[in-house]
Each structure stands twice: as C-alpha cells, then as structure tokens.
N, CA and C of each residue as an Amber inpcrd file, in Angstrom:
protein
   264
 111.1350000 143.3370000 103.4320000 110.0280000 142.5920000 104.1950000
 108.6900000 142.0880000 103.7480000 108.2340000 143.3330000 102.6680000
 106.9760000 142.6970000 102.0950000 107.4400000 141.6430000 100.9570000
 108.6070000 141.5730000 100.5210000 108.7980000 140.6620000  99.1440000
 109.1440000 139.0490000 100.1220000 109.2950000 139.0920000 101.3250000
 109.5510000 138.0270000 102.0610000 108.2940000 137.5970000 102.0110000
 106.9880000 138.5860000 102.5580000 105.6190000 138.1920000 103.3050000
 105.0010000 137.3380000 101.4600000 105.7630000 137.7510000 100.6390000
 104.9080000 137.1960000  99.4690000 105.2950000 136.2820000  98.8090000
 106.7180000 136.1940000  99.3290000 107.6810000 134.6300000  98.7370000
 106.9540000 133.6820000  99.5210000 107.1110000 134.0980000 100.8870000
 106.0740000 132.9790000 101.9120000 104.8330000 132.0930000 101.4570000
 104.2570000 133.4540000 101.0890000 102.2910000 133.2670000 100.7080000
 102.7610000 132.1610000  99.1610000 103.5310000 132.6110000  98.1050000
 103.6150000 131.9230000  97.2030000 104.1930000 130.7560000  97.7540000
 105.1120000 130.1240000  98.1790000 105.5660000 128.9080000  98.8430000
 103.8610000 127.9880000  99.5480000 103.7040000 128.7360000 100.2210000
 102.5450000 128.0440000 100.9480000 101.4550000 127.3620000  99.7310000
 101.3490000 128.0270000  98.6810000 100.6470000 127.7950000  97.4430000
 100.7210000 126.6500000  96.6340000 102.0460000 126.5850000  96.9620000
 103.4340000 125.5990000  95.8410000 103.0940000 124.5260000  96.9340000
 103.5120000 124.1240000  98.2990000 103.1050000 123.0850000  98.9770000
 101.9940000 122.7040000  98.9940000 100.6570000 123.3330000  99.1680000
  99.6820000 122.8820000  98.8640000  99.0450000 122.3710000  97.7490000
  99.8330000 122.8970000  96.5210000  99.2950000 122.3920000  95.2180000
 100.4810000 120.4880000  95.2290000 101.6360000 120.9280000  95.5820000
 102.2690000 119.2810000  95.9880000 101.8230000 118.7250000  96.6980000
 101.1110000 119.1500000  97.8240000 100.1920000 118.1690000  98.9090000
  99.2390000 117.6310000  97.7480000  98.4470000 117.7730000  97.3900000
  97.2550000 117.6530000  96.8670000  97.5780000 116.4590000  95.5450000
  99.2140000 116.9060000  95.1780000  99.3940000 115.6140000  93.6070000
 100.0160000 114.5460000  94.4380000 100.9810000 114.8410000  95.2850000
 100.6670000 113.5650000  96.3410000  99.2000000 112.3860000  96.8280000
  98.4260000 113.5250000  97.4830000  97.3430000 112.7960000  97.7430000
  96.7480000 111.8970000  96.4270000  96.2690000 112.4660000  95.1910000
  96.3830000 111.8780000  93.8870000  97.0830000 110.5540000  93.7130000
  98.3410000 110.7080000  94.2780000  99.4010000 109.6640000  93.5560000
  99.1710000 108.1170000  95.0030000  99.0140000 108.9050000  95.9410000
  98.2880000 107.7840000  97.0890000  97.0390000 107.1830000  96.8210000
  95.5730000 108.3440000  95.9880000  94.9090000 107.3950000  95.9540000
  95.2280000 106.9090000  94.7900000  95.8430000 106.6230000  93.6190000
  95.8970000 105.6290000  92.6820000  96.4700000 104.5860000  93.2560000
  97.7130000 104.9560000  94.2830000  98.3080000 103.4820000  94.2820000
  97.6740000 102.5130000  95.1910000  96.3460000 103.3950000  95.8760000
  95.7930000 101.8430000  97.0470000  94.9250000 101.7090000  95.7960000
  94.6030000 102.0420000  94.8160000  93.3420000 101.3830000  93.8010000
  94.4430000 100.5890000  93.2560000  95.5980000 100.6370000  92.6990000
  96.4130000 100.0240000  91.8680000  96.8230000  98.6750000  92.8490000
  96.8660000  98.6960000  94.3680000  97.0930000  97.9060000  95.3930000
  99.0260000  98.2420000  95.2670000  99.3800000  99.5570000  95.3950000
 101.0540000  99.4450000  95.3050000 101.2040000 100.0810000  96.6170000
 101.2900000  99.5060000  98.0480000 101.5510000 100.0440000  98.9340000
 102.6780000 100.7230000  99.2520000 103.5930000 100.1370000  98.9750000
 105.1090000 100.4590000  99.1420000 105.0340000 101.9960000  98.2160000
 104.7200000 101.9690000  97.3030000 105.0610000 103.4000000  96.6500000
 103.8990000 104.3560000  97.4840000 102.5860000 103.9000000  97.2820000
 101.9080000 104.4990000  98.4010000 102.4000000 105.0960000  99.9090000
 102.9040000 103.8300000 100.5950000 104.0760000 104.4890000 101.6750000
 104.6210000 105.5780000 101.3550000 105.6300000 105.4530000 100.3660000
 106.5270000 106.3540000 100.1810000 105.6580000 107.8990000 100.2250000
 104.6480000 108.3940000  99.6450000 103.8120000 109.1280000  99.1650000
 103.4880000 109.6810000 100.4230000 103.0340000 108.8960000 101.4610000
 102.6240000 109.2770000 102.5130000 103.3080000 109.7560000 103.4420000
 104.6750000 109.2320000 103.1630000 105.5900000 110.0310000 103.8970000
 106.2700000 110.8660000 103.7510000 106.1940000 111.4560000 102.1570000
 106.7100000 112.5030000 101.7190000 105.5970000 113.6870000 102.1180000
 104.5570000 113.4530000 101.8750000 103.4200000 114.2070000 102.8420000
 103.5530000 114.6450000 104.3740000 103.6060000 114.0970000 105.1850000
 103.7790000 114.1880000 106.1760000 105.1980000 114.4960000 107.1970000
 106.1410000 113.7600000 106.2980000 107.4760000 114.3030000 106.9770000
 108.1800000 115.5000000 106.4320000 107.5070000 115.5530000 105.2540000
 108.2310000 116.8400000 104.4610000 107.4910000 118.2300000 104.2360000
 106.5680000 117.7630000 103.3800000 105.5570000 118.5330000 102.9400000
 105.1030000 119.3700000 104.3410000 103.8470000 118.8200000 104.8490000
 103.2830000 119.3810000 105.8430000 104.5510000 119.8690000 107.0050000
 105.4260000 119.6010000 107.3990000 106.2240000 119.8180000 107.7830000
 106.9010000 122.0750000 107.3370000 106.9400000 121.5560000 106.3850000
 107.4010000 122.7190000 105.4370000 106.2150000 124.0790000 105.7140000
 104.9640000 123.1770000 105.2990000 103.5000000 124.1660000 105.1170000
 103.5840000 124.9920000 107.0900000 103.2230000 123.5670000 107.7510000
 103.7080000 124.1780000 109.0420000 104.6760000 125.7860000 109.3510000
 105.7890000 125.3820000 109.2160000 107.1370000 126.4770000 109.2130000
 106.3100000 127.4970000 108.8460000 106.1140000 127.8430000 107.2060000
 105.7310000 128.9310000 106.8420000 104.5990000 129.2620000 107.1300000
 103.4780000 128.6220000 107.8850000 102.4930000 129.4230000 107.9010000
 102.7500000 130.1560000 109.9540000 104.1230000 129.6730000 110.3230000
 104.0290000 130.3050000 111.3160000 104.7480000 131.5080000 111.3860000
 105.9690000 131.5160000 110.0080000 106.6880000 132.6190000 109.8830000
 105.6200000 133.6050000 109.3390000 104.2200000 133.4460000 108.9510000
 103.9330000 134.4000000 108.3350000 102.7660000 134.8310000 109.4320000
 102.7230000 134.1710000 110.8930000 101.7560000 134.6030000 112.0690000
 100.8770000 134.2110000 111.7310000 100.0480000 133.1000000 111.0950000
  98.9520000 132.4710000 110.6750000  98.5570000 131.8620000 111.8170000
  97.3460000 132.0520000 112.7350000  97.2280000 131.6610000 113.7370000
  95.9370000 130.6100000 113.5870000  95.7530000 130.3650000 112.1300000
  94.5920000 129.1300000 111.9720000  95.3690000 128.2300000 111.6750000
  94.9800000 127.1290000 112.2570000  95.8030000 125.4240000 111.6140000
  94.8860000 124.5280000 111.3660000  93.5050000 124.9670000 110.4420000
  92.8770000 124.1790000 110.0870000  93.2850000 123.5770000 108.6170000
  93.9750000 124.4260000 108.3980000  94.4740000 123.8500000 106.7400000
  95.3930000 122.4230000 106.9120000  96.2970000 122.5560000 108.3230000
  97.3170000 121.4600000 108.4050000  96.7360000 119.9440000 108.6840000
  95.5810000 120.6990000 109.7520000  94.7130000 119.6590000 110.2930000
  94.1200000 118.8990000 109.7470000  93.3500000 119.7200000 108.3090000
  92.4970000 119.1650000 107.8220000  93.3140000 117.9940000 106.4920000
  94.6830000 118.4520000 106.4310000  95.1000000 117.5680000 105.8730000
  96.0190000 116.2410000 106.6330000  96.1650000 116.4970000 107.8460000
  96.6490000 115.6430000 108.7460000  95.2950000 114.5380000 108.5680000
  94.4720000 115.1160000 108.9370000  93.2180000 114.2390000 108.8830000
  93.1000000 113.2830000 107.8480000  93.0230000 113.7010000 106.6290000
  92.9190000 113.4110000 105.0990000  93.9940000 112.3570000 105.1380000
  95.0010000 112.2660000 105.8480000  96.3390000 111.6580000 105.5200000
  96.3780000 110.1830000 106.0660000  95.4700000 110.7520000 107.5070000
  95.3700000 109.2570000 108.2860000  94.3720000 108.3820000 107.4860000
  93.7570000 109.0460000 107.1190000  91.8120000 108.1740000 106.2360000
  92.6200000 107.4050000 105.4410000  93.7030000 107.7730000 104.4960000
  94.5190000 107.1400000 103.7870000  95.2370000 106.1550000 104.3480000
  96.0170000 106.7690000 105.2130000  96.9060000 105.7410000 105.7090000
  96.2380000 104.5930000 106.1590000  94.9480000 104.7590000 106.4010000
  94.1840000 103.3170000 107.0710000  94.0410000 102.8140000 105.8040000
  93.7540000 103.5490000 104.9610000  93.3700000 102.6060000 103.3340000
  94.7080000 101.6880000 102.9780000  95.6820000 102.2750000 103.0370000
  96.9550000 101.9150000 102.6260000  96.7720000 100.6000000 103.3340000
  96.8200000 100.8860000 104.5040000  96.7300000  99.3970000 105.7840000
  95.8170000  98.4960000 105.2610000  94.4350000  98.9340000 105.4150000
  93.5310000  97.6530000 104.5060000  94.0100000  96.9310000 103.2990000
  94.3210000  97.8930000 102.4790000  94.4790000  97.8950000 100.6330000
  92.9620000  98.4230000 100.1100000  92.0370000  98.8790000 100.9880000
  90.9480000  99.1300000 100.0490000  90.9540000 100.8050000 100.2680000
  90.2290000 101.3230000  99.2550000  89.9880000 102.8190000  98.8350000
  89.1690000 103.3750000  99.1260000  88.9510000 103.7990000 100.6610000
  87.9580000 104.4940000 101.5150000  87.0640000 105.9470000 100.7430000
C-alpha cells in the first residue's frame, strides 16, 4: 500500500509539472495571438490534467481542494484572455 501512496504522490507532482507547462504554452499562444493552439492547451488542462489530478487527490484522501481550485481560477483568467485576444 505504501508503494501505491508514493506512486500517487509522484503522479500528483508530475501532473502539476505538466499543468504548469501547458499554462506557459497558453500564455505564449496568447502573446502570439494563436488562439486555436491556446484553446487546445486550455482543453488539455481542463479536461485531462485537472481531472486526473482530482482523482489522485481523492485516492490519497486529501481534503484540501485549494490546489485544484487555484488552477481552475488561473485557467478561467487565461480563458478570458484567449477570448479577448489580450494577455492579462
């Protein structure tokens, strides 16, 4: 059981790293006015990476949901930037 917990914890760290990489890509896409590619990265974070992160957090029984909430808030700000074409 300890191995699974450590693997899940490493998985969370890996997901956080991937999410940050996609956030950076969205920011670059907004600056370069490449909204289609930015929307791809947005969906990748929203539909895939955050969902996986939430599952791993639940598996570990962590009640603190601030991490996912902060990512969702940050993602919403970037979505507005993608829609307006301006980097905030």
